[in-house]
Short mmCIF file of C-alpha atoms (C1' of nucleotides) in Angstrom, two decimals:
data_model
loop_
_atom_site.label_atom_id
_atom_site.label_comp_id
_atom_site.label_asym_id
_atom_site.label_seq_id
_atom_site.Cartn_x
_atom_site.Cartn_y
_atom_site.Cartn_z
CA UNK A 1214 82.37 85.23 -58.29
CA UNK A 1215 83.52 83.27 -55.27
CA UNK A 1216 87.34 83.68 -54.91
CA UNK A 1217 87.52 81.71 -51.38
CA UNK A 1218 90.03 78.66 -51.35
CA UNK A 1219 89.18 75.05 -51.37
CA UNK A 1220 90.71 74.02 -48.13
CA UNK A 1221 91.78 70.64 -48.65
CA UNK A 1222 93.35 71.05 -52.44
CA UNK A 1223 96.45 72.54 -53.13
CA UNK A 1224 98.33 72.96 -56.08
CA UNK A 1225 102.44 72.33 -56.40
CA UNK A 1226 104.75 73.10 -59.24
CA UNK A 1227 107.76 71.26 -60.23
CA UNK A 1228 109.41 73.54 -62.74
CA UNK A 1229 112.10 72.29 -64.40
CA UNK A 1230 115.14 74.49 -66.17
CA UNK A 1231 117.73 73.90 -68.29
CA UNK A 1232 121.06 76.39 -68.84
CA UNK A 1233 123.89 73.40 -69.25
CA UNK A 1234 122.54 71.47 -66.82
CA UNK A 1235 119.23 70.70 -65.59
CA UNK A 1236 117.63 72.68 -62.81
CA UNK A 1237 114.60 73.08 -60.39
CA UNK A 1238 112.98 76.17 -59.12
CA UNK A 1239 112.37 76.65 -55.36
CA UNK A 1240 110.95 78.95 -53.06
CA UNK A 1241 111.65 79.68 -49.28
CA UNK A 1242 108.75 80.15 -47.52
CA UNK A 1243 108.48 83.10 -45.46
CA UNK A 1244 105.26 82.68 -43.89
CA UNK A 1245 103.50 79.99 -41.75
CA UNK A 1246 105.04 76.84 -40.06
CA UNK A 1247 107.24 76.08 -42.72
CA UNK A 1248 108.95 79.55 -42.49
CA UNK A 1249 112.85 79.63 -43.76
CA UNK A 1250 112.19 75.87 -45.31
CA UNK A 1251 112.51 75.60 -49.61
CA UNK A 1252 109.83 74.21 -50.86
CA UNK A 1253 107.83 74.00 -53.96
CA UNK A 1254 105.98 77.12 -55.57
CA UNK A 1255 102.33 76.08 -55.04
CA UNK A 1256 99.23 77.52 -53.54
CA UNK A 1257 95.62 77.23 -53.49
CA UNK A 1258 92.62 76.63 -55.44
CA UNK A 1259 89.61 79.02 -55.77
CA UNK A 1260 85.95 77.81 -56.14
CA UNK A 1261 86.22 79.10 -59.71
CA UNK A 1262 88.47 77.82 -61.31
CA UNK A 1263 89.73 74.00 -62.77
CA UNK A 1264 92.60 72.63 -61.17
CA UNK A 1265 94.52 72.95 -64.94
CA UNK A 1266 93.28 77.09 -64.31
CA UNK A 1267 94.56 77.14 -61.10
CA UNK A 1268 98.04 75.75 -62.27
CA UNK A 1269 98.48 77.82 -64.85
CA UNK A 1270 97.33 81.09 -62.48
CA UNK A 1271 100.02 80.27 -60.24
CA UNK A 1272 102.76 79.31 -62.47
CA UNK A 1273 102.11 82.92 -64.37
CA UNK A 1274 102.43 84.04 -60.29
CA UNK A 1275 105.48 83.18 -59.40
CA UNK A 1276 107.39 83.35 -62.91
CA UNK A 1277 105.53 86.04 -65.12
CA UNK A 1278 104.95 83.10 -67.36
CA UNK A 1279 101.83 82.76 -69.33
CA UNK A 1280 101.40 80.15 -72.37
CA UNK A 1281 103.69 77.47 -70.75
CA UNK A 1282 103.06 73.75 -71.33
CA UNK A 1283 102.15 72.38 -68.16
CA UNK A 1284 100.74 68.75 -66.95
CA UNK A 1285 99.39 67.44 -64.23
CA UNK A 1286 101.59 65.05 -62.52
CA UNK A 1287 99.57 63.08 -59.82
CA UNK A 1288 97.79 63.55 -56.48
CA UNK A 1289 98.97 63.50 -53.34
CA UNK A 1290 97.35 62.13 -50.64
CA UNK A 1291 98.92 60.72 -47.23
CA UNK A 1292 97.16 61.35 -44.11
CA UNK A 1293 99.72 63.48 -42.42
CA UNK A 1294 101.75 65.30 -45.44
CA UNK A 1295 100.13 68.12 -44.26
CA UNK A 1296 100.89 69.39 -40.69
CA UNK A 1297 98.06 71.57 -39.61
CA UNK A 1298 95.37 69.98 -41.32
CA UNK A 1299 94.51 66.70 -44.31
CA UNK A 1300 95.20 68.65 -47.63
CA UNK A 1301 95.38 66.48 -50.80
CA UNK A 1302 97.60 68.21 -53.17
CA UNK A 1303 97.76 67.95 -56.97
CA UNK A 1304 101.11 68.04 -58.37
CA UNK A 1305 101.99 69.72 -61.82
CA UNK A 1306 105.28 69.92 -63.89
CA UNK A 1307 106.23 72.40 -66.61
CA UNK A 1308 109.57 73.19 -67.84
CA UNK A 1309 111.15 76.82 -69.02
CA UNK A 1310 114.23 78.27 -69.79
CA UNK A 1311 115.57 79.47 -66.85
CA UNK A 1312 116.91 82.93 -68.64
CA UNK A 1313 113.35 83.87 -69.75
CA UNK A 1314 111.76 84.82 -66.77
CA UNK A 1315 112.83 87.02 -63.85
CA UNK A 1316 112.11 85.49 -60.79
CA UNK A 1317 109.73 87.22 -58.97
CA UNK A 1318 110.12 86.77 -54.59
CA UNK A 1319 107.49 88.02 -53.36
CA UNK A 1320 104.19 86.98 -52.31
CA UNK A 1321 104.36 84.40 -49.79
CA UNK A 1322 108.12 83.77 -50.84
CA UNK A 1323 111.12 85.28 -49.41
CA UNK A 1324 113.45 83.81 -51.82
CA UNK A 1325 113.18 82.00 -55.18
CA UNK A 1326 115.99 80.23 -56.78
CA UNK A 1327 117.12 78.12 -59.55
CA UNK A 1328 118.79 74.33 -57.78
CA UNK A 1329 120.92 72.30 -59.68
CA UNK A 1330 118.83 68.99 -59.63
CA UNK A 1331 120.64 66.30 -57.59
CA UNK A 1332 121.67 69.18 -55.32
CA UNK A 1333 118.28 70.33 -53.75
CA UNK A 1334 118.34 71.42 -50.06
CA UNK A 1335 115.81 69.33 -47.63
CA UNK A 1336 112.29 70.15 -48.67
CA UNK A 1337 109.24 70.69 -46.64
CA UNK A 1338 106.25 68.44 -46.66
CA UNK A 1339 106.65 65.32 -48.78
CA UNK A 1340 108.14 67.89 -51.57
CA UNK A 1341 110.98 65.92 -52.04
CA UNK A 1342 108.88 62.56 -52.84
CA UNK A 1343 106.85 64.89 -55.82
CA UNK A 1344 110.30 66.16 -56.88
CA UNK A 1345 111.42 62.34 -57.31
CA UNK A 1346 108.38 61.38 -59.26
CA UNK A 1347 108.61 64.17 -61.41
CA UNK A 1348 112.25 63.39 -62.18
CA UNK A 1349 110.99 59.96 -62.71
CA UNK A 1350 108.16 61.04 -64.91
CA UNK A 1351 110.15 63.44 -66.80
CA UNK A 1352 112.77 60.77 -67.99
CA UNK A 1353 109.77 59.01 -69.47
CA UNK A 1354 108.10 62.11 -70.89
CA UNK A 1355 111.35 63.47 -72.63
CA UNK A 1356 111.53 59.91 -74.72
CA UNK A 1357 107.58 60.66 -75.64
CA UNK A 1358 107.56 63.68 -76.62
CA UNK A 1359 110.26 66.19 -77.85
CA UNK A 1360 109.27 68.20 -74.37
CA UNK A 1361 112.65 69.28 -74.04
CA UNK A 1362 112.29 71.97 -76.55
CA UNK A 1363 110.49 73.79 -74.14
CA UNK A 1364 113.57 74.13 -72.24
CA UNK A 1365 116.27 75.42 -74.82
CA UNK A 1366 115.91 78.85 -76.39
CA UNK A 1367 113.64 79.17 -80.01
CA UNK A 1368 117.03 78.54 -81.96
CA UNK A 1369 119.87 76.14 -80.90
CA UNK A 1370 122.27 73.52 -81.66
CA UNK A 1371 122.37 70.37 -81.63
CA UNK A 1372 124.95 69.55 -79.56
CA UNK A 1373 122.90 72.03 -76.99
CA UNK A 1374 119.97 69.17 -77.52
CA UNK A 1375 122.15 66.73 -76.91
CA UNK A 1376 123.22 67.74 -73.45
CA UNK A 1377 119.76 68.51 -72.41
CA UNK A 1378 118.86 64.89 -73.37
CA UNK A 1379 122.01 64.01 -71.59
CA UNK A 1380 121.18 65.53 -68.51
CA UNK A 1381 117.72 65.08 -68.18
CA UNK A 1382 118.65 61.12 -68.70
CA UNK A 1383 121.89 60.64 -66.85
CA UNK A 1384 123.81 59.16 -70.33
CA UNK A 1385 126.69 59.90 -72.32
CA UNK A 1386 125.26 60.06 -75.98
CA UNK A 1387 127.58 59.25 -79.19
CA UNK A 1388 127.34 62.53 -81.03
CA UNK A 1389 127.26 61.33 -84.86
CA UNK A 1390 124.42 58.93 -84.07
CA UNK A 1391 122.39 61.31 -81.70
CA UNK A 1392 122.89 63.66 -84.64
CA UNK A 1393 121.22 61.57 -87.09
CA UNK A 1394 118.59 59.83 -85.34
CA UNK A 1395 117.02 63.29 -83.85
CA UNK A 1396 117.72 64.37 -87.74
CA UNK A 1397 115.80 61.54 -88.78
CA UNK A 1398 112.72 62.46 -87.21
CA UNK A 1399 112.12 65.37 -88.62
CA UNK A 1400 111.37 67.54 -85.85
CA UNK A 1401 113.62 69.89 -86.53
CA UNK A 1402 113.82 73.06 -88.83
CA UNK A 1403 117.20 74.13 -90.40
CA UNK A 1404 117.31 78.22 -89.23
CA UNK A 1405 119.89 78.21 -92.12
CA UNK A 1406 121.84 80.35 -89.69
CA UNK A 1407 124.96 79.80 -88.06
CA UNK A 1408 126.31 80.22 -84.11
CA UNK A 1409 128.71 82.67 -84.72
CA UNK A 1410 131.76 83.69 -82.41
CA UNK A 1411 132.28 80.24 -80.72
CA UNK A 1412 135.92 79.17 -80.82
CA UNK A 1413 135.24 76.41 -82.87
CA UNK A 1414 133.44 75.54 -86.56
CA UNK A 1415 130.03 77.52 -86.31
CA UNK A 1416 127.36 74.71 -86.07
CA UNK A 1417 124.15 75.42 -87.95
CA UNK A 1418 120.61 76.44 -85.82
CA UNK A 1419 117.90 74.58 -85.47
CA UNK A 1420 114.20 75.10 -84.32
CA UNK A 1421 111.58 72.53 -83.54
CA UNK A 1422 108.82 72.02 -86.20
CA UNK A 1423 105.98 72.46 -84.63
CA UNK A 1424 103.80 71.57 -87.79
CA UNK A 1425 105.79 68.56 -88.07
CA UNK A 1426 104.77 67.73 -84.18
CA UNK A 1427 101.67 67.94 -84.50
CA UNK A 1428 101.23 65.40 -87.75
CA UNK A 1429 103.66 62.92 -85.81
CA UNK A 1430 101.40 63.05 -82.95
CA UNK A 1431 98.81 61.05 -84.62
CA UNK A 1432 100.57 58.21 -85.00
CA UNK A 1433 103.60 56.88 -82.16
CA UNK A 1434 106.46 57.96 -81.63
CA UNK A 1435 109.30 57.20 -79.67
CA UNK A 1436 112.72 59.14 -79.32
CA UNK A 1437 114.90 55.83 -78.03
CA UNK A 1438 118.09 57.11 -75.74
CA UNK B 57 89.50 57.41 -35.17
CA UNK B 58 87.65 59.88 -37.55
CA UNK B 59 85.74 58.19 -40.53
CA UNK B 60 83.99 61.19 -41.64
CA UNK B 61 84.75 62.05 -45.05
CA UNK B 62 86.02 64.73 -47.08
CA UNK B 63 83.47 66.70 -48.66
CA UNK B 64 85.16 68.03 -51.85
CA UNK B 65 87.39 65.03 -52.89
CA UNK B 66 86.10 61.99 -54.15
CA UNK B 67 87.66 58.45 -55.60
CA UNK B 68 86.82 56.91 -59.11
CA UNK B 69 87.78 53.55 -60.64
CA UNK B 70 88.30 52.48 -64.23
CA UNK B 71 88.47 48.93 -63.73
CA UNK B 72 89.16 47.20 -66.58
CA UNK B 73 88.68 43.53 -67.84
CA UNK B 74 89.44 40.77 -70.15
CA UNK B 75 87.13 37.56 -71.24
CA UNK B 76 88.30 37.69 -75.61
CA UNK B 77 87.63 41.62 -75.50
CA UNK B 78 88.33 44.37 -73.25
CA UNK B 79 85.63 45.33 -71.27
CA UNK B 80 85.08 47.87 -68.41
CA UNK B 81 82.95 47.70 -65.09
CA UNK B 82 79.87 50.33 -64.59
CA UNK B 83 77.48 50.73 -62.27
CA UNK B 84 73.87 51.88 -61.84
CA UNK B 85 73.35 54.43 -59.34
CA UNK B 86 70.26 53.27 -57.45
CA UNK B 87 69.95 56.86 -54.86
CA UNK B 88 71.02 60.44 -55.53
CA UNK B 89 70.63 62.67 -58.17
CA UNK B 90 72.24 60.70 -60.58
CA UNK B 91 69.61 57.62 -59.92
CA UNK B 92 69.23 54.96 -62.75
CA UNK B 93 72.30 56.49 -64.73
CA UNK B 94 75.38 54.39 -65.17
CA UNK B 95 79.25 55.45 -63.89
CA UNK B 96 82.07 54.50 -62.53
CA UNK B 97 82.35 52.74 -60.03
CA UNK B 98 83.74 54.97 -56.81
CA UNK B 99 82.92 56.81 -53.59
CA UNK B 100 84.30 59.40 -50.94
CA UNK B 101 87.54 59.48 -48.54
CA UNK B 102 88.02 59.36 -44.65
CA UNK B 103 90.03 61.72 -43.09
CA UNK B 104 92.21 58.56 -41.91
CA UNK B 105 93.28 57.41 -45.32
CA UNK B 106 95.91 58.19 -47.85
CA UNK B 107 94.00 58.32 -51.26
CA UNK B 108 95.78 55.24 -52.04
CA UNK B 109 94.06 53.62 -49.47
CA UNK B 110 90.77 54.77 -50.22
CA UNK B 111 90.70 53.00 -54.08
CA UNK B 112 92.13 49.59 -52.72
CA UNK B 113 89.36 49.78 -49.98
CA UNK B 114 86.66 51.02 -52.79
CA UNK B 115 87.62 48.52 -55.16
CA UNK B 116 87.69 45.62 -52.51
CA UNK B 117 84.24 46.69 -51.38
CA UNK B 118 82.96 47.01 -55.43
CA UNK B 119 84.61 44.10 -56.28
CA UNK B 120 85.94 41.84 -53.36
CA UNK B 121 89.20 41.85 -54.71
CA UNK B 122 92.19 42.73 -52.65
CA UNK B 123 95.77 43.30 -52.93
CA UNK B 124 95.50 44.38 -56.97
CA UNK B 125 97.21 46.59 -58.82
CA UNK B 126 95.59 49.72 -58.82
CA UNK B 127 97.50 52.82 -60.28
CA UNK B 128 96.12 56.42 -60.33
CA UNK B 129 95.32 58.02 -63.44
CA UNK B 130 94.57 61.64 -62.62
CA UNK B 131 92.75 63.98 -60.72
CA UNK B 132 89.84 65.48 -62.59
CA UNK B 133 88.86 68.82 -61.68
CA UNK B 134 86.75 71.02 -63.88
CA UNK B 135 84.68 73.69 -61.43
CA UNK B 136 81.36 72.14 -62.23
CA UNK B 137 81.77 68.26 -63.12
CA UNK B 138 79.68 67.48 -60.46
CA UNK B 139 76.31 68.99 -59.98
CA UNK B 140 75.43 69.85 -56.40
CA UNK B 141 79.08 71.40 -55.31
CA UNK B 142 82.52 71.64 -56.09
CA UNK B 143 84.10 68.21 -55.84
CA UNK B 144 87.45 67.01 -57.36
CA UNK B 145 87.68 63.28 -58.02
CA UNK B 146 90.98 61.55 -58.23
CA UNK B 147 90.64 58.62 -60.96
CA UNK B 148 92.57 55.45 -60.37
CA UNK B 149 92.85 52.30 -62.58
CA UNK B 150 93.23 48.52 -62.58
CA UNK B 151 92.88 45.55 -64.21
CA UNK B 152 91.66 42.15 -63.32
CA UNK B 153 89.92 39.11 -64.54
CA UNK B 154 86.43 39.32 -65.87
CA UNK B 155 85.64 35.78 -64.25
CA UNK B 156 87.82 35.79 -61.06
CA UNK B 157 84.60 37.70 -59.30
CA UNK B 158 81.27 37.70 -58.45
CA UNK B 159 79.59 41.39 -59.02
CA UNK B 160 78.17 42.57 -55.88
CA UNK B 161 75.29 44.91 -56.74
CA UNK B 162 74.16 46.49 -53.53
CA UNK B 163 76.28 49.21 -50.95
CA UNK B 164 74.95 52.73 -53.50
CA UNK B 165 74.13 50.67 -57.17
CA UNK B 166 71.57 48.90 -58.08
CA UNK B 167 73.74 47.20 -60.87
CA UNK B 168 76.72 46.11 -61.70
CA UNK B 169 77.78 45.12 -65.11
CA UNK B 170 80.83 44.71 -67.51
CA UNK B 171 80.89 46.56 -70.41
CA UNK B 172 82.42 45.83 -74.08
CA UNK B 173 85.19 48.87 -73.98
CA UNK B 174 83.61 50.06 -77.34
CA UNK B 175 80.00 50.00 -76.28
CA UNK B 176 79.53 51.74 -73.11
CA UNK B 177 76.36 53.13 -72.08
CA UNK B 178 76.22 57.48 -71.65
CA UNK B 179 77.93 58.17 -68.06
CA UNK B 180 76.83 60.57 -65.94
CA UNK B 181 78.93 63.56 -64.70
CA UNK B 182 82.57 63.61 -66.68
CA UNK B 183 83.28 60.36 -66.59
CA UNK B 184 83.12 59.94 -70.12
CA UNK B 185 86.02 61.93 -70.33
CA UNK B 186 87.72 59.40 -67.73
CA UNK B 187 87.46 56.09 -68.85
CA UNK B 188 89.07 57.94 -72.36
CA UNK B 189 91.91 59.22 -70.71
CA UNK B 190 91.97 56.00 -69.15
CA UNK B 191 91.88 53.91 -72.32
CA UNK B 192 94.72 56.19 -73.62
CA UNK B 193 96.54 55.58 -70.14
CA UNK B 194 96.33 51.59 -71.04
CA UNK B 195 97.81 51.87 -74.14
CA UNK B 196 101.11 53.68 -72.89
CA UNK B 197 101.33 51.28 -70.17
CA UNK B 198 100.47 48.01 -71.57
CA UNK B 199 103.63 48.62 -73.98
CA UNK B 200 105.95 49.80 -70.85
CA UNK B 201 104.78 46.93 -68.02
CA UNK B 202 103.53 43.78 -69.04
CA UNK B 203 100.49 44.67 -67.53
CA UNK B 204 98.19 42.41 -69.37
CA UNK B 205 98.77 39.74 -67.20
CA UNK B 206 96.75 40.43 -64.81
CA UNK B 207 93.61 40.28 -67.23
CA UNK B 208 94.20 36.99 -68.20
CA UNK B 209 94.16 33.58 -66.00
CA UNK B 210 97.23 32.33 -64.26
CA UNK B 211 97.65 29.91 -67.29
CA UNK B 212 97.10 31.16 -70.60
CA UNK B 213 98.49 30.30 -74.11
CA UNK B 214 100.23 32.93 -76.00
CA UNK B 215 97.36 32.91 -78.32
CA UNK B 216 95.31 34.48 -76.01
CA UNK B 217 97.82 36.96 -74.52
CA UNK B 218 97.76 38.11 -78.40
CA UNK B 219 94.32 38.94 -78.58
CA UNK B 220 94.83 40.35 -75.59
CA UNK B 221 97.45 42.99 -76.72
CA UNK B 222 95.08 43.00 -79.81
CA UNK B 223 92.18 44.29 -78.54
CA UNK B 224 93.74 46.05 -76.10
CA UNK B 225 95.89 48.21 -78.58
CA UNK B 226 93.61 47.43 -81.28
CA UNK B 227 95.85 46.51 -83.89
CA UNK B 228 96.28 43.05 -86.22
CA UNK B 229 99.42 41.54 -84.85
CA UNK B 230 101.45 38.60 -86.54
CA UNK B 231 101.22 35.39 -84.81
CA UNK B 232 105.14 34.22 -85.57
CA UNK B 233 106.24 37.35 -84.89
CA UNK B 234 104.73 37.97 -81.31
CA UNK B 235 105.18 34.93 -79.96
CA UNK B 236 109.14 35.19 -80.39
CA UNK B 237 108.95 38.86 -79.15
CA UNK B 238 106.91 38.05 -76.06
CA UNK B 239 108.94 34.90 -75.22
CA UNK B 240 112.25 36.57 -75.62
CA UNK B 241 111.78 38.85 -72.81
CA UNK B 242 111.80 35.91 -70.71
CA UNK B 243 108.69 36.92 -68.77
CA UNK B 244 106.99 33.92 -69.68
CA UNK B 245 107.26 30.53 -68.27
CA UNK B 246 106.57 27.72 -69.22
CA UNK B 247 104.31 25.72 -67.48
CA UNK B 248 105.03 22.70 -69.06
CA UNK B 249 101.12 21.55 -69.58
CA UNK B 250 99.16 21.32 -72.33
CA UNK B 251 95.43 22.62 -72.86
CA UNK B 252 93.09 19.94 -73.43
CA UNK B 253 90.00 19.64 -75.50
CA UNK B 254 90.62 22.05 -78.12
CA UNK B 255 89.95 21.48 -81.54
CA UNK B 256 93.42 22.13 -83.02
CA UNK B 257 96.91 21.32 -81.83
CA UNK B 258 97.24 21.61 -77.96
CA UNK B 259 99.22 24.77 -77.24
CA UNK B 260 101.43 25.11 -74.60
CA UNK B 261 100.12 26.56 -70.94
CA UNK B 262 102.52 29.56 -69.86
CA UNK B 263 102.69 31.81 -66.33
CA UNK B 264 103.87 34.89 -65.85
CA UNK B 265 107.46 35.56 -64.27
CA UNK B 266 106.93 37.52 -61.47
CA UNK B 267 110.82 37.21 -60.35
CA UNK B 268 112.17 38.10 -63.89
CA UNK B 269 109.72 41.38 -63.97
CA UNK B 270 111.16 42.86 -61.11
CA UNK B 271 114.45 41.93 -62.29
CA UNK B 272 113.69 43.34 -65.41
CA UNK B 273 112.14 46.86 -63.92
CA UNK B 274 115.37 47.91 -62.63
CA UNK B 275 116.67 48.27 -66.00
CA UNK B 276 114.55 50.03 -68.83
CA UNK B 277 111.86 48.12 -70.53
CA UNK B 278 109.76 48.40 -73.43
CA UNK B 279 107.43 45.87 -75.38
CA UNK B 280 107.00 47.82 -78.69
CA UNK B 281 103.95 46.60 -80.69
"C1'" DG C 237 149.39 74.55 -83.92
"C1'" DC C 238 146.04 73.25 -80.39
"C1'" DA C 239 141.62 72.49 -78.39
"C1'" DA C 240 136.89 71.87 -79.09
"C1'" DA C 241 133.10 71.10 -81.32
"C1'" DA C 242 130.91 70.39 -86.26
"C1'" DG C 243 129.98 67.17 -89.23
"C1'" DT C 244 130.57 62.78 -92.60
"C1'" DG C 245 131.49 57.93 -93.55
"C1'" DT C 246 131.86 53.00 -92.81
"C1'" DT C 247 131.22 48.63 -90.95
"C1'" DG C 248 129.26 44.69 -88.72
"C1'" DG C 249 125.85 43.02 -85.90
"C1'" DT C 250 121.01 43.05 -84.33
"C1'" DT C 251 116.12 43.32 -85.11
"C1'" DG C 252 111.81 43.55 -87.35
"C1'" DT C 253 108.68 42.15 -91.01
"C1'" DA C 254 106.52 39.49 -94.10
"C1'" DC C 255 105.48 35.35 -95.44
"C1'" DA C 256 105.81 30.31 -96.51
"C1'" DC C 257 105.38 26.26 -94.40
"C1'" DC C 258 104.25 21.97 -91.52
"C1'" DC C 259 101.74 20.03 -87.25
"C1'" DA C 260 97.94 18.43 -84.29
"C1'" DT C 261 93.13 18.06 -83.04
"C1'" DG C 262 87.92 17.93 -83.10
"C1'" DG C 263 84.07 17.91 -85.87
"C1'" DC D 137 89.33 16.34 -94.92
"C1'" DC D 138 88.73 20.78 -93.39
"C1'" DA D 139 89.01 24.60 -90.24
"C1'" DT D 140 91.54 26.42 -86.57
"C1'" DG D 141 95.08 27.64 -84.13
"C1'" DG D 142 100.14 25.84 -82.75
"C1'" DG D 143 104.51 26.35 -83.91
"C1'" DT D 144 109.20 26.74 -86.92
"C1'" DG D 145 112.12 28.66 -90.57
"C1'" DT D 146 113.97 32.17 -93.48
"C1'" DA D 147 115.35 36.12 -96.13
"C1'" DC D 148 115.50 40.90 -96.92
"C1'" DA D 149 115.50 45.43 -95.17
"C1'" DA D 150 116.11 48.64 -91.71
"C1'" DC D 151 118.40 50.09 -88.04
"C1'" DC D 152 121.91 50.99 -84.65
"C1'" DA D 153 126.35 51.29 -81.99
"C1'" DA D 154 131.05 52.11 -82.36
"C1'" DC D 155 134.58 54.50 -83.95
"C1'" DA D 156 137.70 56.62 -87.50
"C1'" DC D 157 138.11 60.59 -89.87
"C1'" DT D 158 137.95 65.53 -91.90
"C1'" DT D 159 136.52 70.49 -91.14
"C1'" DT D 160 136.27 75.01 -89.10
"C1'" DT D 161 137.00 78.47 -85.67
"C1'" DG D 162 139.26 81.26 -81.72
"C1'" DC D 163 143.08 81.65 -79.13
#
DNA sequence: GCAAAAGTGTTGGTTGTACACCCATGG
DNA sequence: CCATGGGTGTACAACCAACACTTTTGC
């Protein structure tokens, strides 16, 4: 089929990670105008493909990652955000653990890397304005919808959950209450395994209920932080 | 400068409205391939405007309002939603007053008409699928902003800003209850009037607080019905 | 024993819900 | 005098924040 690029639609990623503290991945360009400048792992759309398609094609290029939640953020579309031409780009956010992918340079990267989140370097474009509105949209997300889980590995503590909420929202959390209200809801699965080899009492492991998820979904729902 | 537009990008509006019931605006195509079938209301963008720009001029020119809240929504872009090439459309919504304008039929449709939210006519191309994403937008949003106002008239009793949230979020809401809620956020003031000529007690006339909104905003926010 | 995190318990204040009740007005 | 909405009061339950306290593990 046709494989040429729309030229005024491009696709950005804001991927978020999480290994103690919350993180965004970056690539430094080493082609074009904006060569040397970090920016966000993006690229273009083919004739043949949905925008969602072409989201999900280049999020599997750039991290090996296939399967991965991902959702569109929002369009955009100033005049000039573009320097060589008017390109409208459609911004989408996904988050990952940041140990289960090796980051793959490459392509039209020279460098990828993991950034701590309030310590980005200057971004090309108006990357930095997506990067705010996805932090924005992600502190409203993460009270929707129990997104973080995405970003902790298939079995972990709570107190791991707590400092991902904790984190990703900027608070200090009372650990006997967070305890029970996440409890509470349900969402979680007792592994009935234990962390072992910490230096302290061996906390039990959790997993998120997917099942569980999925029947809360119909009604609301609202994780309050 | 250049007014030519971009060929694979186009703007569409969910505009929705308020007169007892939600309703939503259509039009009638009157040219095109899509002739005689009802849609949203929308149209293409310059190369000398952000996309922001191009709703707020394509809803002033639908509508003849200006200076509204309009918020996007979401680009839609499956590879064949519109027949005769590849075009993206970037979905944007709003809310005004059923009765603060006169419908101008003319410029591409042949007819202009508000809709009961429930009862809408088939739409052409995927715009079905919009004005449902859009419906689930309102819902989220109508419990984070007090959005609603803007559907009702400048003065309105708390009755009707109940129905309001009633048939917005289509749920049975107690009258004690909500009116505490609502007036406890302090968004509401009083006008300190009276509506006439109804046949029960006269309720109080209130406005909405502007000043206190954006004093609320900078702290979180959340009307939970 | 110490540090660090796991985990339980308690208490007092806030909020939400459901419902009973009285008030004013036009027809 | 009735229907309709306006508006107040209340009581019970649920919930939540704050903080004290005990437990387990590695060093």
């Amino acid at each position: 089929m046709d494989e040429e690029i729309m030229p005024e639609l491009s696709i950005d990623c804001v991927i978020f990670g999480f290994d103690g503290s919350l993180k965004v991945l970056l690539v430094k360009h080493k082609e074009g105008i904006s060569q040397g400048r970090w920016g966000l792992p993006g690229g273009w759309i083919t004739y043949n493909e949905s925008l969602d398609q072409a989201a999900s094609r280049l999020l599997f290029l750039l991290t090996g990652l296939d399967n991965i939640f991902l959702d569109q953020l929002k369009a955009f579309g100033a005049v000039n955000r573009f320097p060589e031409r008017r390109v409208v780009t459609v911004a989408y956010y996904s988050m990952i653990r940041t140990t289960a992918t090796e980051l793959v340079a490459g392509y039209t990267a020279s460098d990828v890397k993991w950034f701590a989140i309030h310590e980005t370097p200057a971004l090309m474009y108006d990357h930095q304005e997506i990067v705010s509105f996805a932090k924005k949209q992600l502190h409203i997300k993460v009270r929707q919808e129990p997104i973080g889980f995405n970003l902790l590995p298939e079995k972990f503590t709570l107190f791991q959950l707590q400092q991902l909420y904790e984190s990703t929202l900027q608070v200090k959390l009372d650990k006997p209450n967070f305890r029970r209200k996440i409890l509470k809801t349900g969402l979680l699965e007792d592994c009935r395994e234990m962390q072992a080899n910490v230096s302290h009492r061996s906390p039990k492991l959790y997993r998120f209920d997917k099942s569980r998820y999925d029947q809360l979904k119909t009604t609301r729902f609202l994780l309050d932080f």
